[in-house]
Coordinates of C-alpha atoms and ligand atoms in Angstrom, one line a residue:
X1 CA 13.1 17.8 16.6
X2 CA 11.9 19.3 13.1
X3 CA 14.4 21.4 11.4
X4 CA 14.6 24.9 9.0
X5 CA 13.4 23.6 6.1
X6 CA 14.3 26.5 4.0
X7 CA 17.3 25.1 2.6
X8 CA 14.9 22.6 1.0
X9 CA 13.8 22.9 -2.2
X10 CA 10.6 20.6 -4.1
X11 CA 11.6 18.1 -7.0
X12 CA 8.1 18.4 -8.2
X13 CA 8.4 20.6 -11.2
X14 CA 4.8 21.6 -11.3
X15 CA 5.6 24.1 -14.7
X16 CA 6.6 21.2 -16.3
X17 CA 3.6 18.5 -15.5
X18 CA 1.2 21.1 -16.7
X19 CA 3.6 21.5 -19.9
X20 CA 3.6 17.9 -20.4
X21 CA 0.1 17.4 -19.9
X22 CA -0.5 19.8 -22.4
X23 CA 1.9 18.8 -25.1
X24 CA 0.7 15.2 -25.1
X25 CA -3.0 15.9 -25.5
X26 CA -4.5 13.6 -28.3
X27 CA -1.7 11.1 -28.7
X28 CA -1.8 9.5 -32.0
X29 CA -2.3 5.6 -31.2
X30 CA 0.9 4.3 -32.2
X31 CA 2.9 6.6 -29.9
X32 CA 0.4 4.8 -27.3
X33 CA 1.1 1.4 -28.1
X34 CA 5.0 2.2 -27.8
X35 CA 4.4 3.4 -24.4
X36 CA 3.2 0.5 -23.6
X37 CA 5.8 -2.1 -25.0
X38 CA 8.4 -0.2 -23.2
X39 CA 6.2 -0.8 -20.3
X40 CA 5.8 -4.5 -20.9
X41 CA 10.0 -4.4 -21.6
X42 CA 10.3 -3.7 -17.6
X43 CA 11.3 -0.2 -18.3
X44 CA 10.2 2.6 -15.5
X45 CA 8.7 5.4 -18.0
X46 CA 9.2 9.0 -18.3
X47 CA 6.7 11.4 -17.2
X48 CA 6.1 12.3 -21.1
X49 CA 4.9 8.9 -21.5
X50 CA 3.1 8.5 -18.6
X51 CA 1.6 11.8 -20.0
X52 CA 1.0 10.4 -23.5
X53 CA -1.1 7.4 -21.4
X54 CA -2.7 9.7 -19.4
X55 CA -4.2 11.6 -22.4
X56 CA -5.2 8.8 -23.8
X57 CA -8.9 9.2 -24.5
X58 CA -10.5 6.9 -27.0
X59 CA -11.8 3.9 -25.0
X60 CA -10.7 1.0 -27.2
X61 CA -6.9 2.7 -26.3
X62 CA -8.0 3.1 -23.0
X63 CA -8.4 -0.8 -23.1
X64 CA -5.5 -1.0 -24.2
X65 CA -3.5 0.5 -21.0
X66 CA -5.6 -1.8 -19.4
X67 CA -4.4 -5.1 -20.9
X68 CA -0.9 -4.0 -20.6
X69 CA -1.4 -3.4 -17.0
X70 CA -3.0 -6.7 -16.7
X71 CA -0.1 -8.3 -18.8
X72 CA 2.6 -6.5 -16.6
X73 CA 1.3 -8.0 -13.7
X74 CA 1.1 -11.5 -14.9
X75 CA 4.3 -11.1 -16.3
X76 CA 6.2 -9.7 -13.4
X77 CA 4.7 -10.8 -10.4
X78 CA 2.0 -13.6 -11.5
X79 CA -1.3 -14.0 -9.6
X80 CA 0.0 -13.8 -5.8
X81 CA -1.4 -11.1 -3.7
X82 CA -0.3 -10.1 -0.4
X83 CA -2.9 -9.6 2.4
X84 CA -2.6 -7.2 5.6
X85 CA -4.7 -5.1 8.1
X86 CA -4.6 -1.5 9.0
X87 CA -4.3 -1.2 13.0
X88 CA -5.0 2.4 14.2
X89 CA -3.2 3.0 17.1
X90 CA -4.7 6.6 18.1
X91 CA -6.6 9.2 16.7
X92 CA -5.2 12.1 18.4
X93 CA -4.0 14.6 15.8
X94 CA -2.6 18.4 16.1
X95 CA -3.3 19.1 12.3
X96 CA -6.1 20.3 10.5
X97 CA -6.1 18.4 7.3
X98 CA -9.7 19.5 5.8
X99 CA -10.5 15.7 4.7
X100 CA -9.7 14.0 7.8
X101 CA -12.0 12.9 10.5
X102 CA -8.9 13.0 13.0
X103 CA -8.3 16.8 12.3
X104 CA -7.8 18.7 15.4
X105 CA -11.4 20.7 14.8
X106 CA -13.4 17.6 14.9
X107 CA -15.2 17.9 17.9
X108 CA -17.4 15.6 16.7
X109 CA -14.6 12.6 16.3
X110 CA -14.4 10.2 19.9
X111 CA -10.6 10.6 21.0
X112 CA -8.7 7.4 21.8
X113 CA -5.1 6.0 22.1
X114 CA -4.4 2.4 22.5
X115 CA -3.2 1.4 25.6
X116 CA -0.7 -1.7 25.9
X117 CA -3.4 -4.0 27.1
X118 CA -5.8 -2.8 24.6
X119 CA -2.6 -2.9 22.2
X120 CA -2.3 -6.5 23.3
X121 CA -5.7 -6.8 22.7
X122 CA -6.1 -6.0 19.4
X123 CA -3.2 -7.8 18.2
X124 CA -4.7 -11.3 19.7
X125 CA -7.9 -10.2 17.6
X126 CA -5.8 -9.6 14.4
X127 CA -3.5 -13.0 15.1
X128 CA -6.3 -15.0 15.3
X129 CA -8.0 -13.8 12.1
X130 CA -4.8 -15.7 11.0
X131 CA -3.6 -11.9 9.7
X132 CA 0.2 -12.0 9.4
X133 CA 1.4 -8.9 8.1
X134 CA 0.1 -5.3 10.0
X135 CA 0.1 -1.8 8.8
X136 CA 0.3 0.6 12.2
X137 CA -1.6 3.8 11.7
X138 CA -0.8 7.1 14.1
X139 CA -2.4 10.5 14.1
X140 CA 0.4 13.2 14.4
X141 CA 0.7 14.1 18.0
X142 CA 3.8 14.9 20.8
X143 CA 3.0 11.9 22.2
X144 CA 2.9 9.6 18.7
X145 CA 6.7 10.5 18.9
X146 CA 9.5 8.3 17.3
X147 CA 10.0 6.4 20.8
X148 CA 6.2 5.7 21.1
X149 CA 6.2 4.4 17.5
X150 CA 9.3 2.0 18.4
X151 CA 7.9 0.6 21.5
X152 CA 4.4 0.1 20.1
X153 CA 6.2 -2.0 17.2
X154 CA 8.3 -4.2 20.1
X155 CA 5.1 -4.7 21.5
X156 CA 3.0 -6.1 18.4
X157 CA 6.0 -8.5 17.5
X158 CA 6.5 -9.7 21.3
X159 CA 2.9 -11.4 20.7
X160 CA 2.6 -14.9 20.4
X161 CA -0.9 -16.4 20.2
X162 CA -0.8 -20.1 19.3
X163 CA 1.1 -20.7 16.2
X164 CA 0.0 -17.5 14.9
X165 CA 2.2 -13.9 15.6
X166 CA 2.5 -10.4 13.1
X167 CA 5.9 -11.1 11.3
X168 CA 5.7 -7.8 9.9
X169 CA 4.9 -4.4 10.8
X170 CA 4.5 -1.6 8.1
X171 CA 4.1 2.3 9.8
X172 CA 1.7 4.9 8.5
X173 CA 2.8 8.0 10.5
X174 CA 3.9 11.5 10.3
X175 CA 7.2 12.4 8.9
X176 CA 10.3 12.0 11.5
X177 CA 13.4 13.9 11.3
X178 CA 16.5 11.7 10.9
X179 CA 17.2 10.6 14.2
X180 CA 13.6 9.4 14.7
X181 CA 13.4 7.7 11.9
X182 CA 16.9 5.7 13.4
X183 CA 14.8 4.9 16.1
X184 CA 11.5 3.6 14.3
X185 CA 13.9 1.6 12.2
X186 CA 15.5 -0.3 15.2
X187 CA 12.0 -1.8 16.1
X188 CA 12.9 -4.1 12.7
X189 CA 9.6 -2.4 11.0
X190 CA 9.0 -3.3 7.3
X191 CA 7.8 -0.3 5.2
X192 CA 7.7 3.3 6.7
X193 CA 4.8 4.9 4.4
X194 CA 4.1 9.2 4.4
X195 CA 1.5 10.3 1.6
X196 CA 2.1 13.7 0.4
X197 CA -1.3 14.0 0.0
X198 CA -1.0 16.3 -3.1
X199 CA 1.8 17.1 -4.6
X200 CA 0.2 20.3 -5.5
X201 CA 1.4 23.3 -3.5
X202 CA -1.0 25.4 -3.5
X203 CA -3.7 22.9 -3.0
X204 CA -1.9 21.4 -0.3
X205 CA -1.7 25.0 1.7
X206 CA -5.2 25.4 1.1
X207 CA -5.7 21.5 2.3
X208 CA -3.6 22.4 5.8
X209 CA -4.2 24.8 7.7
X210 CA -2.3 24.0 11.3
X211 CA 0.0 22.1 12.5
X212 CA 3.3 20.8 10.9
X213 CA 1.8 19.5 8.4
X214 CA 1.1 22.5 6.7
X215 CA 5.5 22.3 6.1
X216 CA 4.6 21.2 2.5
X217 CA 8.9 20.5 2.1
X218 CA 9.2 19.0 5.1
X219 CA 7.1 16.3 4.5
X220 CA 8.2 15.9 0.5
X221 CA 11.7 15.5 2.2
X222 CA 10.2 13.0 4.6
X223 CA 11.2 9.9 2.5
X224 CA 14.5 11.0 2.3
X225 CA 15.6 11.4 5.5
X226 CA 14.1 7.9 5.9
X227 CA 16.3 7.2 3.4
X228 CA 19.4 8.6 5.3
X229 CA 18.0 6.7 8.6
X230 CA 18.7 3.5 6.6
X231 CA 14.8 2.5 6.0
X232 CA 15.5 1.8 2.0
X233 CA 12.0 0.3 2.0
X234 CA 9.3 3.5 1.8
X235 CA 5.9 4.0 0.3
X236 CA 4.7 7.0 -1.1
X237 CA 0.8 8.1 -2.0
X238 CA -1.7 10.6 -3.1
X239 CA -5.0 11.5 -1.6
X240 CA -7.2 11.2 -4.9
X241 CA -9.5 13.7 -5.3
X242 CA -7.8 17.3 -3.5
X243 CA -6.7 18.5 -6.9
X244 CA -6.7 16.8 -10.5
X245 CA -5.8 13.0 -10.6
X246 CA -3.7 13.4 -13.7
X247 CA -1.5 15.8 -11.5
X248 CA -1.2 13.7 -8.9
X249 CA -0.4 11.2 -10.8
X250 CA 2.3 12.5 -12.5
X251 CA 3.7 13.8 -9.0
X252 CA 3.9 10.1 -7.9
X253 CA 5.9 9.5 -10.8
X254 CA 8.4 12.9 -10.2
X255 CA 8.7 11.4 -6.6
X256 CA 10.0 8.0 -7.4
X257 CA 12.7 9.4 -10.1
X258 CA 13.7 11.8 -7.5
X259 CA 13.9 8.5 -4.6
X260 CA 15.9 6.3 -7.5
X261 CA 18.0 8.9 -8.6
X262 CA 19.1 10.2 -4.9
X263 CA 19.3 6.8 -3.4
X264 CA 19.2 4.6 -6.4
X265 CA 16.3 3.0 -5.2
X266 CA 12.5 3.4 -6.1
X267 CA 9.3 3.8 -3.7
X268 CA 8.8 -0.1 -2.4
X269 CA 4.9 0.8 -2.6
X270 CA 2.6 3.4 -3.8
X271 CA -0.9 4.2 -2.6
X272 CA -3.6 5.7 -4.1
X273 CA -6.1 6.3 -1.3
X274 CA -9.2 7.8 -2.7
X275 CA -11.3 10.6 -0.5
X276 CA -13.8 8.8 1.7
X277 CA -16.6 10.4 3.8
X278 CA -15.6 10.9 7.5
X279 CA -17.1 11.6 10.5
X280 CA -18.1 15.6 11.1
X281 CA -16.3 16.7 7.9
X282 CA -18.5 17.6 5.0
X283 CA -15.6 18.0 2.3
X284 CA -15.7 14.7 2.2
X285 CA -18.8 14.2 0.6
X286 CA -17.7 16.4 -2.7
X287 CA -14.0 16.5 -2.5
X288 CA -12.7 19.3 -4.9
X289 CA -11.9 17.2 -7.6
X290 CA -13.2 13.4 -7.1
X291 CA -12.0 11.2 -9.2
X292 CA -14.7 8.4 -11.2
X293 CA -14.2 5.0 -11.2
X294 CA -13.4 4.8 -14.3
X295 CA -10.8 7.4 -13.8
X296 CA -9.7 5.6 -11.3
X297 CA -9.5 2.5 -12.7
X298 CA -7.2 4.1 -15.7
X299 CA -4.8 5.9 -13.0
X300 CA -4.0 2.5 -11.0
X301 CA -3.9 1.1 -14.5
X302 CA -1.1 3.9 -15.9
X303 CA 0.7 3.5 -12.3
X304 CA 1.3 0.2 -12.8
X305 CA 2.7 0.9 -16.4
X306 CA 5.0 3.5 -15.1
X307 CA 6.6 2.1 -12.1
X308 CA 6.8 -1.2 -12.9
X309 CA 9.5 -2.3 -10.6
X310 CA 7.2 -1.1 -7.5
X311 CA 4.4 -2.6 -5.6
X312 CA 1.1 -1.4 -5.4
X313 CA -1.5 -1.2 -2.7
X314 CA -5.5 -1.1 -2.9
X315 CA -7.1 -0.6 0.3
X316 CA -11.0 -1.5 1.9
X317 CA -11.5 2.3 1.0
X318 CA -12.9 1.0 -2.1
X319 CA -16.0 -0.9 -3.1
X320 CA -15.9 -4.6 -3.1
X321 CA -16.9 -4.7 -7.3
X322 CA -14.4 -2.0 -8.3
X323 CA -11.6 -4.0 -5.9
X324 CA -12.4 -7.4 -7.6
X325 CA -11.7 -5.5 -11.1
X326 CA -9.0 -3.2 -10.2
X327 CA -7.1 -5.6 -8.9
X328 CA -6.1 -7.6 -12.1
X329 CA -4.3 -3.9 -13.0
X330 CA -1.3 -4.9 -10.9
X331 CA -2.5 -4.6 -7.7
X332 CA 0.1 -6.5 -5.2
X333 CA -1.1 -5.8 -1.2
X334 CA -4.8 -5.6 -0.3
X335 CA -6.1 -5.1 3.3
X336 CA -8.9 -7.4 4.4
X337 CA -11.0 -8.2 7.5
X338 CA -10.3 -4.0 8.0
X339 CA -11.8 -2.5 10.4
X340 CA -10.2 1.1 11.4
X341 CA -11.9 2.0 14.3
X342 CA -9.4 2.8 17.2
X343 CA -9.8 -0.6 19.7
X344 CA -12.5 -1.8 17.3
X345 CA -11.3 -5.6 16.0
X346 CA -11.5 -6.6 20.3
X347 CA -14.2 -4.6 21.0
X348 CA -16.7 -3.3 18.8
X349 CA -19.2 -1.4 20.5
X350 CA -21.4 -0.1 17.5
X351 CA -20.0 3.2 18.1
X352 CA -16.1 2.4 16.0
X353 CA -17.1 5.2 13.6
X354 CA -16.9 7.9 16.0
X355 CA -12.9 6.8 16.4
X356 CA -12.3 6.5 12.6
X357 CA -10.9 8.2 10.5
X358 CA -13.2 7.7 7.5
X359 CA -15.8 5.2 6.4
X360 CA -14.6 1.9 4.6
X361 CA -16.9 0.4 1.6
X362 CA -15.3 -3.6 2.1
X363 CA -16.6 -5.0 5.2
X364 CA -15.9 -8.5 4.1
X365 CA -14.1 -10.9 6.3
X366 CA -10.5 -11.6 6.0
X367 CA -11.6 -15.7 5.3
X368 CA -14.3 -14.3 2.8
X369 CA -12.0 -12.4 0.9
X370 CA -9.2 -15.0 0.8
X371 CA -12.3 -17.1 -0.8
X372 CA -13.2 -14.9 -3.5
X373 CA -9.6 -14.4 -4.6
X374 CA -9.2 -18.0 -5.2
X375 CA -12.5 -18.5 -7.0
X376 CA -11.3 -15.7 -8.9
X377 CA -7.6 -18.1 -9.3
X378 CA -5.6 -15.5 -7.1
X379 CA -3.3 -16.8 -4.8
X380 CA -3.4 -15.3 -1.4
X381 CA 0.0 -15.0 -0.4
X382 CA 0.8 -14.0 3.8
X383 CA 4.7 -14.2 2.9
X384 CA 7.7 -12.1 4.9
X385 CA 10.5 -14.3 4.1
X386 CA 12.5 -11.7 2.1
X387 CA 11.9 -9.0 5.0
X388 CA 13.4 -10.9 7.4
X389 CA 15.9 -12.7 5.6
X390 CA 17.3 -9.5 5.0
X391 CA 16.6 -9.5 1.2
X392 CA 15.0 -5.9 1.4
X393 CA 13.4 -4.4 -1.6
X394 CA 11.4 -7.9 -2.4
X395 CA 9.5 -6.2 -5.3
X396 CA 12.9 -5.1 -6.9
X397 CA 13.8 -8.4 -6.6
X398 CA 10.6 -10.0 -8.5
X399 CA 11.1 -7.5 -10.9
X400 CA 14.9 -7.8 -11.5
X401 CA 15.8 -11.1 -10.5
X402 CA 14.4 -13.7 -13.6
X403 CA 12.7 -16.3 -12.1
X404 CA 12.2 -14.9 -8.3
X405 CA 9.0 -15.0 -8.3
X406 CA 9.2 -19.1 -9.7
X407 CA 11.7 -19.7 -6.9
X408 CA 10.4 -17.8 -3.8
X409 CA 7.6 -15.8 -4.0
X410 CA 5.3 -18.4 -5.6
X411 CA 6.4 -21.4 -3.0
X412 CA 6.6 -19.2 -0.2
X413 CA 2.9 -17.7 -1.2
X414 CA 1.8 -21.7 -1.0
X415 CA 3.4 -22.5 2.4
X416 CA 1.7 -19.5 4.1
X417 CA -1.5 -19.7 2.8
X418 CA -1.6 -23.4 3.7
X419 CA -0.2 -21.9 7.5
X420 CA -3.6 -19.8 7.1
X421 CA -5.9 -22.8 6.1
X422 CA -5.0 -25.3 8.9
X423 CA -4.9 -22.6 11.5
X424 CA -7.9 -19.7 10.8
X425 CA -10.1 -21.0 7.6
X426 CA -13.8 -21.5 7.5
X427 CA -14.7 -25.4 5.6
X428 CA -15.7 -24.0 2.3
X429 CA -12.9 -21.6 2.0
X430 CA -10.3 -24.5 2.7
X431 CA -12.0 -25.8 -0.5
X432 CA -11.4 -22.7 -2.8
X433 CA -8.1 -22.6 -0.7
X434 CA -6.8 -26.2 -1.8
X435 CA -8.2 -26.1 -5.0
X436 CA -6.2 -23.2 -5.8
X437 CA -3.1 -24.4 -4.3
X438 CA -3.9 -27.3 -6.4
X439 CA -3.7 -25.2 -9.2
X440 CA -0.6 -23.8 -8.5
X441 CA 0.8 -27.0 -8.4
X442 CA 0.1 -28.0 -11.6
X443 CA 1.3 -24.9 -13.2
X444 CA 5.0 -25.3 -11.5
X445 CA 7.5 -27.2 -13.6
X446 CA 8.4 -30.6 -12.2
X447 CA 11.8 -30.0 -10.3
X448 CA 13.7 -30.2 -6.9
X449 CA 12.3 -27.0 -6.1
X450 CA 8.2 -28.4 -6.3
X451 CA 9.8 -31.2 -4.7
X452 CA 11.1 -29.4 -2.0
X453 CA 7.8 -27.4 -1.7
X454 CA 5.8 -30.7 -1.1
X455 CA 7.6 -31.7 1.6
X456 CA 7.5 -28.5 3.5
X457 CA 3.7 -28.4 2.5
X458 CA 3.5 -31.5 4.4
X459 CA 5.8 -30.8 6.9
X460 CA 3.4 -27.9 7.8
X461 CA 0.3 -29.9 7.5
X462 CA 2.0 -32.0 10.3
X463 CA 2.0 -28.6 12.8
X464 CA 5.2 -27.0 11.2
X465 CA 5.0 -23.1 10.8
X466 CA 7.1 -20.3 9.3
X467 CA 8.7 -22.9 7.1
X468 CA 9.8 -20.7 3.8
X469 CA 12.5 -20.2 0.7
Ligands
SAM501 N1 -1.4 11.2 10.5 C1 -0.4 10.7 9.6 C2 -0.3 11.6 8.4 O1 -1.1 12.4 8.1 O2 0.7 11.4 7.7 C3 -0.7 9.3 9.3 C4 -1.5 9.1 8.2 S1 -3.3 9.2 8.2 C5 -3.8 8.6 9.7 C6 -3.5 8.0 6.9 C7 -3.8 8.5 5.5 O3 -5.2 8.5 5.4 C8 -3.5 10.0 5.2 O4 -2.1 10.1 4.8 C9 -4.5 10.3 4.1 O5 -3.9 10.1 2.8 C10 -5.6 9.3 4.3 N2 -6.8 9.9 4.6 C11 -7.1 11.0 5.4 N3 -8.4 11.3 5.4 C12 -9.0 10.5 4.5 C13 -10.3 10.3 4.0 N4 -11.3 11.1 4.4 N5 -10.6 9.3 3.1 C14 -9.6 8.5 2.7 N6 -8.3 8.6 3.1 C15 -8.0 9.6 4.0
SF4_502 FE1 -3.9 14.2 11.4 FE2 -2.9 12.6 9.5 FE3 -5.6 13.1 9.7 FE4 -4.0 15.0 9.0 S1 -4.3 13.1 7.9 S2 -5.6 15.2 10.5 S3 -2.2 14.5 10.1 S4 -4.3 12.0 11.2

């Protein structure tokens, strides 16, 4: 049931983005570098200094934000990196969102909802890729309702396939009202994710023209009432590229201090989708206001700066070179192995694109990728442990707790990925894979707890799973 939203009122002082964004022009380079210490002092920043690092124009500054980006990450959350799949569940949609291939005025877009055995079947596709972690993705429709979501989730974590299974589902679907959101959250899902889009009003009327999601409050509220469901862990996002990046930006940053200071807790992700081309909708070809790379790299990079506490997801939307560099910029989830298609990991019949909802640029494979981040010395991490231990919020927890990351994150990261290696890896990837757990090895001091890690690691080499701290 939706209800009046005319009581409702935005937190996104617009008057006052465009005033900072104005006042801050040309920021003299010390007032730059203080930004950043704060930054690198774990502090969440104000939206005048996310300003001041927004107008920051000369490149060798620019560098800069970079390298403190770079050293945030490091310092906070080390070299892990979380991998997970998108898994569109239907494409049916009763909005008309100009950018989106699933828009109800698409005739040219192939309508299709999952059934359970297809369900079933795409999950035993995703399993035994070795993927651990999903991300469900819904159109908006009557029958996408808060029940269907629940029961789809029940159904993803009843499968078993060998010793592989999803240990966490993550939702991507329209906003619920309370009581839905009660019901989503009974399912045991992980993150319950609604983009704004842009936080621009007017834009975002022009943007959507039917439907509920036109209800511009409604969905700003959506997070909130999440909130009041009891799901504390929710990601926010902007679509780059429907009205000026430096606003959006700053809108993500209005959103979380409006989450922290209403529930005292931040956004547990933020997204930062950029426009892609989609199937039968032109827009997408020169979205109003497309954002560069290099734009884009600097936004991700003054995100990460910003929000420090929160964690930060780069999708297959974007081209394999820029991911490889943008993902030093405190990057902590990446999707890989994608392929968004409805039905399309079982059975890809050449003609997935008519069911997507745009076109992804990262067609690697989830074992390629997993390579290439640890030739590059990531370390892939497939870890749930704080999830369903019940220790919610696990990127508040690297960030607050000193030494998490040492004590959990890091070991748990090495148990997993070792999980993936004996189960799903190609030969020459279990080489990059055990060289870099190798590495990771060395770097840990010599204590119980690298004690303790060995033996699990060889606990699971013996046919052990879900072992973790
Ligand atoms: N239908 C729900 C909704 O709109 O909230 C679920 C989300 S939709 C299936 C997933 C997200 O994809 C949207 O929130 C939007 O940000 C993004 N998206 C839509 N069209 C896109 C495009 N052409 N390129 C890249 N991302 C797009
Ligand atoms: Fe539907 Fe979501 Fe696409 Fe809008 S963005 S048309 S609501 S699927």
């Amino acid at each position: 049931m939706k209800i009046d939203t005319t009581e409702l009122t935005s937190f996104i002082p617009a008057d006052d983005i465009f005033r900072w964004l104005v006042k801050t022009r040309n920021p003299p380079p010390a007032r730059v570098r203080e930004v950043i210490r704060k930054s690198l002092d774990k502090n969440r920043l104000e939206p005048e200094e996310m300003a001041v690092l927004i107008n920051t124009e000369d490149p060798d500054l620019v560098e800069e934000i970079f390298a403190g980006a770079r050293d945030l990450k490091q310092l906070i959350y080390g070299n892990r990196i979380v991998l997970f799949a998108p898994l569109y569940i239907g494409n049916e949609c009763i909005n008309n969102c100009q950018y989106c291939g699933f828009r109800s005025t698409n005739t040219e877009v192939s309508r299709k909802t999952l059934s359970v055995p297809e369900l079933d079947r795409e999950v035993e596709a995703l399993v035994k890729r070795g993927h651990k972690r999903l991300i469900l993705v819904f159109g908006e429709h009557p029958r996408y309702d808060a029940r269907f979501i629940h029961d789809t989730v029940c159904e993803v974590y009843r499968q078993k396939h060998a010793n592989g299974e999803i240990r966490r589902v993550n939702i991507n679907a329209a906003p619920l009202d309370v009581d839905g959101f009660k019901t989503v959250k009974a399912a045991g899902i992980g993150t319950y994710q609604v983009f704004q889009e842009t936080y621009h009003q007017p834009t975002y009327q022009a943007m959507h023209l039917a439907g509920p999601k036109r209800d511009f409050l409604w969905r700003l509220h959506a997070l909130d009432r999440a909130q009041q469901a009891g799901i504390d862990d929710v990601g926010i996002g902007a679509l780059m590229g429907l009205y000026d990046w430096r606003f959006e930006t700053m809108g993500l940053l209005y959103h979380t201090i409006h989450l922290e200071q209403t529930f005292n807790v931040g956004p547990h992700t933020i997204s930062f989708p950029r426009i892609e081309p989609a199937i039968g909708t032109a827009m997408c070809n020169h979205p109003p206001h497309a954002v560069s790379d290099y734009d884009f790299k600097r936004l991700v990079a003054i995100l990460r700066l910003s929000v420090p506490y929160t964690g930060m997801i780069l999708t297959c939307r974007e081209s394999i070179q820029l991911r490889n560099e943008i993902i030093q910029f405190g990057v902590s989830q990446i999707d890989a192995g994608s392929n968004i298609g409805v039905g399309a990991y079982s059975q890809e019949d050449g003609e997935s694109y008519k069911k997507s909802q745009f076109v992804l640029n990262d067609g690697r494979s989830l074992d390629q990728v997993i390579r290439e981040l640890c030739d590059a010395d990531f370390l892939p991490s497939f870890c749930t442990a704080c999830y369903r231990l019940g220790r919610t919020g696990e990127h508040f927890m690297e960030f607050a707790i000193p030494g998490f990351v040492k004590r959990f994150c890091t070991p748990n990261a090495v148990l997993t990925f070792l999980e993936y290696m004996d189960d799903y890896s190609s030969p020459e990837t279990i080489q990059a894979g055990m060289r870099q757990i190798e590495r990771e090895l060395q770097r840990m001091p010599n204590d119980e707890r690298k004690a303790k890690l060995i033996e699990r690691m060889a606990e699971i080499r013996a046919g052990k799973r879900d072992l973790f701290f």
